[in-house]
Amino acid sequence: MTAEYQVHGDVAVITLNNPPVNGLGLATRQGIVDGLAKAEDDASVKAIVITGAGGAFSGGADIKEFGTPKSLQDPNLHSVIRALENCSKPVVAAIHTVCMGGGLELALGCHYRVGAPGCAVALPEVKLGILPGAGGTQRLPRVIGVEPALNMIVTGETVQSDMLAMIPGQKLFDKLTASKESLADEALAFARSVADARPLPLVRNLPCKHPKGEAYFQFARNMVKGMAKNFPAPLKCVDAVQAATTSRNFEDGLMTERELFLNLMMTPESRSLRHLFFAERAASKIPDVPSDTPKRDIKKVGVIGAGTMGGGISMNFLNAGIPVTILEMKQDALDRGIAIIRKNYEAQVKKGKLKQDKYEARMALLSTSLAYEDLKDCDLIIEAVFEDMGVKEQVFSKLDEVAKQGAILASNTSTLDVNQIASFTKRPQDVVGMHFFSPANVMKLLEVVRGEKTAKDVLATVMALGKKIKKTAVVSGVCDGFIGNRMIERYSQQAGFLLDEGATPEQVDKAIEKFGFPMGPFRMIDMAGNDIGWAIRKRRYVEQPDMKYSKTADLLCEMGRFGQKTSAGWYDYEAGKRDAKPSAVVLKMIEDYRAQQGIAPRKISDDEIVQRLIFSLVNEGAKILEEGIASKSGDIDMVYLTGYGFPIWRGGPMHYAGEVGLFNVVQAMKRFARNPHDDANAWAPSRLIVDLAAQGKTFE
Ligand code: 3HC
Ligand code: NAI
């Protein structure tokens, strides 16, 4: 039983007790209905209080039950709310903290609501690609007004109980208590004060109109359309709230809401968002590192290298109130790095995103140094120097001499072997990869690279720290490129083959941008710099001589076209501008290369472009899973959603492959492998994908 029943004198108290957030799963729903029946049967009970144990009144319907028979099994949430409304004795919701989704809908089904100050109230269903499906769209407008309710429902944002209680004429809270601590007593007293009130008030009986009627909803629809982009749910929220104002009666409004809710639940966008909800939380959990693993105290951070990455990395810690010392080889490099940090903060101040005093407080936490000695009291030192094993060796050997015992030594390397880097020290257990993405103060993703010898408490500390600096931390094992860059290598390889076979950079970019990426591969690499990939390829030509590439990217670099920074890359750029214009020179270079290779160009469809780019990610992702580089497919999706611009509504490459069907993915891969201009080895399907496809399963 996940709802407890107790009697306090003449008031029965039903306490939801389904940790962590009192999700309204089947057993909890049953517990509420059973509690109500007991209270009805007990003549000494005059009123009922419903409240939640622990840190939430209720976080809403149990999302884990979605798509399972339990979610529909009686008593469903509608039946529970009906039982509350029909109870012959007054039912009071006592809300002490989180009251969200189905939890708020449950409270709105009670006759009265008593809230503590500072409760987090929301109908966040839209963030899961659905809308409130247990009367929220019909009842919330009746208690706080149509416009505030629509705002909450369309955005899913949380509003504090104090703010809601200030809405003139609001009927959401009958009483706001003096404090969280006094809620239980005040709710009991309130229940006693209404024990004899009849008839019992029901939210469903309140009127619901907007003075401007259709004109207002048309305006709202126009606003929401722009914001909703590829998600269908926000506009359906408008339809549902409008139904609250136009339906013949309350039950008709509920029916409209139900129909919209069930339709949204079936959409791929909602499946993706629900996957994202769990994948995001699961990413912080490492299978063999228990959640109670002790963590090291990180009070001071050292950063080595004040270049592109070092500056941004430092800002993350300054923003979180953690002092940072940046070390460089020369004063002018330090000065340049600090000036960029200042410029970034000043831009935020100018835009009103950061207060001047906060900016100053952050800068006051920053110190600079040219001497390793100054890092000896740092609890974490992150290296962001040149991507060269020799330089990394110098830095880590030096760190091993000066860093205090127990300090975590991290590398921001994007491709190098973290085990080898750890071997430059006598404390490999303290060495870990912390792979930030550029710009490091903006990008959410942090790949935490687990070396063979990295200690569990080091991992636990870095994961917790990732949360503190507001990153999505995902663990990767050691391999060339870790999760993200190893996969993008295959994607870039396909982009090159597509050029060889007849596509233009613009066509490839447009096709994948239509799929939902903010930028196609050629615009992206022009922004990052073509020379970086060139250097990596040169190394790989030696290390992996069998790997097949289009040579067009190298030819481009030989022409000095490194991208935006040289105003010429795959596209032409006007100096200082970012608008990519197709380049006749590049098209000619590609045509000449095709001719030289004896490839007759063909028309390539956008579908083929998207499939080859995305399925190349999927196959490499499957190999990464199979090798244990990633521990779950959701981690790979999180990497792509937070670090590579994979469209959120498609849920990440591995989830998307499940939506397409792994059988279909394998069939397509076999087709691509037969293409003589492609790399058959790259398309050799991973064992995992073949097995799952044969069983009709997905990666999840
Ligand atoms: N169902 C099931 N599990 C839930 C849940 C829910 N509604 N809400 C949170 N959880 C779980 C999380 O998965 C996580 O589990 P884990 O520890 O095993 O990973 C745990 O609760 C804690 O969650 P957070 O890490 O997010 O903890 P926070 O303290 O940061 O936040 C919260 C708590 C504000 C409740 C946040 O979890 C949240 O926003 N939850 C989603 C709420 C939501 O979307 N509710 C609507 C559900 S749909 C619905 O009600 C349909 C109805 O209209 C019919
Ligand atoms: P960068 O060239 O902009 O900066 C490197 C800085 O390190 C320079 O300021 C240099 O003076 C300093 N430096 C070099 N050797 C040093 C030493 N021995 N001691 C102290 N300082 C030293 O390079 P960037 O782009 O910041 O890259 C740094 C690291 O981050 C590399 O390992 C790179 O692979 C990785 N990385 C880079 C990303 C990017 O997009 N630029 C993304 C993710 C990781």
PDB file of N, CA and C and ligand atoms in Angstrom, residues 304-309 327-329 333 372 384-387 391-392 395 412-414 435-436 438, ligand 2:
ATOM      1  N   ILE A 304      44.615  24.442 -16.264  1.00  0.00           N
ATOM      2  CA  ILE A 304      45.881  24.677 -16.958  1.00  0.00           C
ATOM      3  C   ILE A 304      45.589  24.949 -18.426  1.00  0.00           C
ATOM      4  N   GLY A 305      46.002  26.128 -18.883  1.00  0.00           N
ATOM      5  CA  GLY A 305      45.723  26.543 -20.254  1.00  0.00           C
ATOM      6  C   GLY A 305      44.570  27.527 -20.270  1.00  0.00           C
ATOM      7  N   ALA A 306      44.842  28.746 -20.754  1.00  0.00           N
ATOM      8  CA  ALA A 306      43.780  29.770 -20.787  1.00  0.00           C
ATOM      9  C   ALA A 306      43.345  30.021 -22.220  1.00  0.00           C
ATOM     10  N   GLY A 307      43.304  28.955 -23.025  1.00  0.00           N
ATOM     11  CA  GLY A 307      42.910  29.094 -24.429  1.00  0.00           C
ATOM     12  C   GLY A 307      41.397  28.994 -24.587  1.00  0.00           C
ATOM     13  N   THR A 308      40.981  28.518 -25.767  1.00  0.00           N
ATOM     14  CA  THR A 308      39.553  28.424 -26.077  1.00  0.00           C
ATOM     15  C   THR A 308      38.801  27.689 -24.975  1.00  0.00           C
ATOM     16  N   MET A 309      39.316  26.567 -24.536  1.00  0.00           N
ATOM     17  CA  MET A 309      38.581  25.739 -23.581  1.00  0.00           C
ATOM     18  C   MET A 309      38.816  26.159 -22.130  1.00  0.00           C
ATOM     19  N   LEU A 327      46.443  28.577 -14.880  1.00  0.00           N
ATOM     20  CA  LEU A 327      47.888  28.582 -15.079  1.00  0.00           C
ATOM     21  C   LEU A 327      48.206  28.575 -16.576  1.00  0.00           C
ATOM     22  N   GLU A 328      49.165  29.378 -16.966  1.00  0.00           N
ATOM     23  CA  GLU A 328      49.606  29.410 -18.375  1.00  0.00           C
ATOM     24  C   GLU A 328      51.122  29.377 -18.439  1.00  0.00           C
ATOM     25  N   MET A 329      51.651  29.295 -19.655  1.00  0.00           N
ATOM     26  CA  MET A 329      53.099  29.278 -19.823  1.00  0.00           C
ATOM     27  C   MET A 329      53.658  30.711 -19.819  1.00  0.00           C
ATOM     28  N   ALA A 333      49.614  35.046 -22.712  1.00  0.00           N
ATOM     29  CA  ALA A 333      48.543  34.055 -22.924  1.00  0.00           C
ATOM     30  C   ALA A 333      47.517  34.158 -21.792  1.00  0.00           C
ATOM     31  N   TYR A 372      53.454  26.237 -11.217  1.00  0.00           N
ATOM     32  CA  TYR A 372      52.686  25.065 -10.789  1.00  0.00           C
ATOM     33  C   TYR A 372      52.473  25.021  -9.275  1.00  0.00           C
ATOM     34  N   ALA A 384      43.785  21.826 -19.899  1.00  0.00           N
ATOM     35  CA  ALA A 384      43.219  22.144 -21.223  1.00  0.00           C
ATOM     36  C   ALA A 384      44.321  22.762 -22.080  1.00  0.00           C
ATOM     37  N   VAL A 385      45.433  22.016 -22.235  1.00  0.00           N
ATOM     38  CA  VAL A 385      46.564  22.501 -23.046  1.00  0.00           C
ATOM     39  C   VAL A 385      46.475  21.863 -24.438  1.00  0.00           C
ATOM     40  N   PHE A 386      47.481  22.081 -25.268  1.00  0.00           N
ATOM     41  CA  PHE A 386      47.428  21.576 -26.650  1.00  0.00           C
ATOM     42  C   PHE A 386      47.156  20.065 -26.685  1.00  0.00           C
ATOM     43  N   GLU A 387      46.449  19.660 -27.768  1.00  0.00           N
ATOM     44  CA  GLU A 387      46.091  18.247 -27.928  1.00  0.00           C
ATOM     45  C   GLU A 387      47.313  17.487 -28.458  1.00  0.00           C
ATOM     46  N   VAL A 391      52.891  17.075 -24.756  1.00  0.00           N
ATOM     47  CA  VAL A 391      52.573  18.211 -23.870  1.00  0.00           C
ATOM     48  C   VAL A 391      51.779  17.705 -22.660  1.00  0.00           C
ATOM     49  N   LYS A 392      50.873  16.782 -22.899  1.00  0.00           N
ATOM     50  CA  LYS A 392      50.070  16.231 -21.784  1.00  0.00           C
ATOM     51  C   LYS A 392      51.017  15.540 -20.800  1.00  0.00           C
ATOM     52  N   VAL A 395      52.711  18.059 -18.597  1.00  0.00           N
ATOM     53  CA  VAL A 395      51.794  18.664 -17.626  1.00  0.00           C
ATOM     54  C   VAL A 395      51.460  17.673 -16.496  1.00  0.00           C
ATOM     55  N   ASN A 412      41.041  17.539 -20.314  1.00  0.00           N
ATOM     56  CA  ASN A 412      39.949  17.911 -21.221  1.00  0.00           C
ATOM     57  C   ASN A 412      40.218  17.380 -22.634  1.00  0.00           C
ATOM     58  N   THR A 413      41.128  16.439 -22.764  1.00  0.00           N
ATOM     59  CA  THR A 413      41.452  15.934 -24.107  1.00  0.00           C
ATOM     60  C   THR A 413      40.199  15.470 -24.841  1.00  0.00           C
ATOM     61  N   SER A 414      40.173  15.705 -26.171  1.00  0.00           N
ATOM     62  CA  SER A 414      38.999  15.253 -26.910  1.00  0.00           C
ATOM     63  C   SER A 414      39.225  13.916 -27.599  1.00  0.00           C
ATOM     64  N   HIS A 435      35.657  15.986 -20.384  1.00  0.00           N
ATOM     65  CA  HIS A 435      35.626  16.500 -21.758  1.00  0.00           C
ATOM     66  C   HIS A 435      34.467  17.478 -21.913  1.00  0.00           C
ATOM     67  N   PHE A 436      34.817  18.764 -21.830  1.00  0.00           N
ATOM     68  CA  PHE A 436      33.823  19.823 -22.026  1.00  0.00           C
ATOM     69  C   PHE A 436      33.684  20.078 -23.522  1.00  0.00           C
ATOM     70  N   SER A 438      32.764  22.950 -26.671  1.00  0.00           N
ATOM     71  CA  SER A 438      32.982  24.370 -26.934  1.00  0.00           C
ATOM     72  C   SER A 438      31.696  25.070 -27.391  1.00  0.00           C
TER      73      SER A 438
HETATM   74  P1  NAI B   2      44.037  26.349 -27.340  1.00  0.00           P
HETATM   75  O1  NAI B   2      45.176  26.241 -28.254  1.00  0.00           O
HETATM   76  O2  NAI B   2      43.001  27.381 -27.610  1.00  0.00           O
HETATM   77  O3  NAI B   2      44.561  26.588 -25.852  1.00  0.00           O
HETATM   78  C1  NAI B   2      45.571  25.852 -25.266  1.00  0.00           C
HETATM   79  C2  NAI B   2      46.265  26.746 -24.267  1.00  0.00           C
HETATM   80  O4  NAI B   2      47.137  25.949 -23.492  1.00  0.00           O
HETATM   81  C3  NAI B   2      47.101  27.847 -24.898  1.00  0.00           C
HETATM   82  O5  NAI B   2      46.710  29.107 -24.359  1.00  0.00           O
HETATM   83  C4  NAI B   2      48.522  27.494 -24.505  1.00  0.00           C
HETATM   84  O6  NAI B   2      49.319  28.644 -24.242  1.00  0.00           O
HETATM   85  C5  NAI B   2      48.309  26.685 -23.247  1.00  0.00           C
HETATM   86  N1  NAI B   2      49.375  25.728 -22.983  1.00  0.00           N
HETATM   87  C6  NAI B   2      49.956  24.868 -23.829  1.00  0.00           C
HETATM   88  N2  NAI B   2      50.862  24.120 -23.193  1.00  0.00           N
HETATM   89  C7  NAI B   2      50.856  24.500 -21.909  1.00  0.00           C
HETATM   90  C8  NAI B   2      51.587  24.103 -20.758  1.00  0.00           C
HETATM   91  N3  NAI B   2      52.492  23.155 -20.827  1.00  0.00           N
HETATM   92  N4  NAI B   2      51.315  24.728 -19.601  1.00  0.00           N
HETATM   93  C9  NAI B   2      50.392  25.691 -19.531  1.00  0.00           C
HETATM   94  N5  NAI B   2      49.665  26.108 -20.589  1.00  0.00           N
HETATM   95  C10 NAI B   2      49.901  25.526 -21.761  1.00  0.00           C
HETATM   96  O7  NAI B   2      43.397  24.904 -27.280  1.00  0.00           O
HETATM   97  P2  NAI B   2      41.928  24.487 -26.899  1.00  0.00           P
HETATM   98  O8  NAI B   2      41.076  24.498 -28.106  1.00  0.00           O
HETATM   99  O9  NAI B   2      41.502  25.248 -25.706  1.00  0.00           O
HETATM  100  O10 NAI B   2      42.127  22.949 -26.512  1.00  0.00           O
HETATM  101  C11 NAI B   2      42.659  22.544 -25.278  1.00  0.00           C
HETATM  102  C12 NAI B   2      42.326  21.108 -25.046  1.00  0.00           C
HETATM  103  O11 NAI B   2      40.907  20.976 -25.028  1.00  0.00           O
HETATM  104  C13 NAI B   2      42.821  20.132 -26.095  1.00  0.00           C
HETATM  105  O12 NAI B   2      43.190  18.950 -25.461  1.00  0.00           O
HETATM  106  C14 NAI B   2      41.619  19.937 -26.991  1.00  0.00           C
HETATM  107  O13 NAI B   2      41.633  18.715 -27.662  1.00  0.00           O
HETATM  108  C15 NAI B   2      40.518  19.980 -25.965  1.00  0.00           C
HETATM  109  N6  NAI B   2      39.208  20.333 -26.488  1.00  0.00           N
HETATM  110  C16 NAI B   2      39.068  21.338 -27.398  1.00  0.00           C
HETATM  111  C17 NAI B   2      37.799  21.657 -27.874  1.00  0.00           C
HETATM  112  C18 NAI B   2      37.623  22.787 -28.847  1.00  0.00           C
HETATM  113  O14 NAI B   2      36.531  22.862 -29.448  1.00  0.00           O
HETATM  114  N7  NAI B   2      38.567  23.669 -29.002  1.00  0.00           N
HETATM  115  C19 NAI B   2      36.580  20.914 -27.445  1.00  0.00           C
HETATM  116  C20 NAI B   2      36.858  19.937 -26.416  1.00  0.00           C
HETATM  117  C21 NAI B   2      38.127  19.649 -25.999  1.00  0.00           C
END
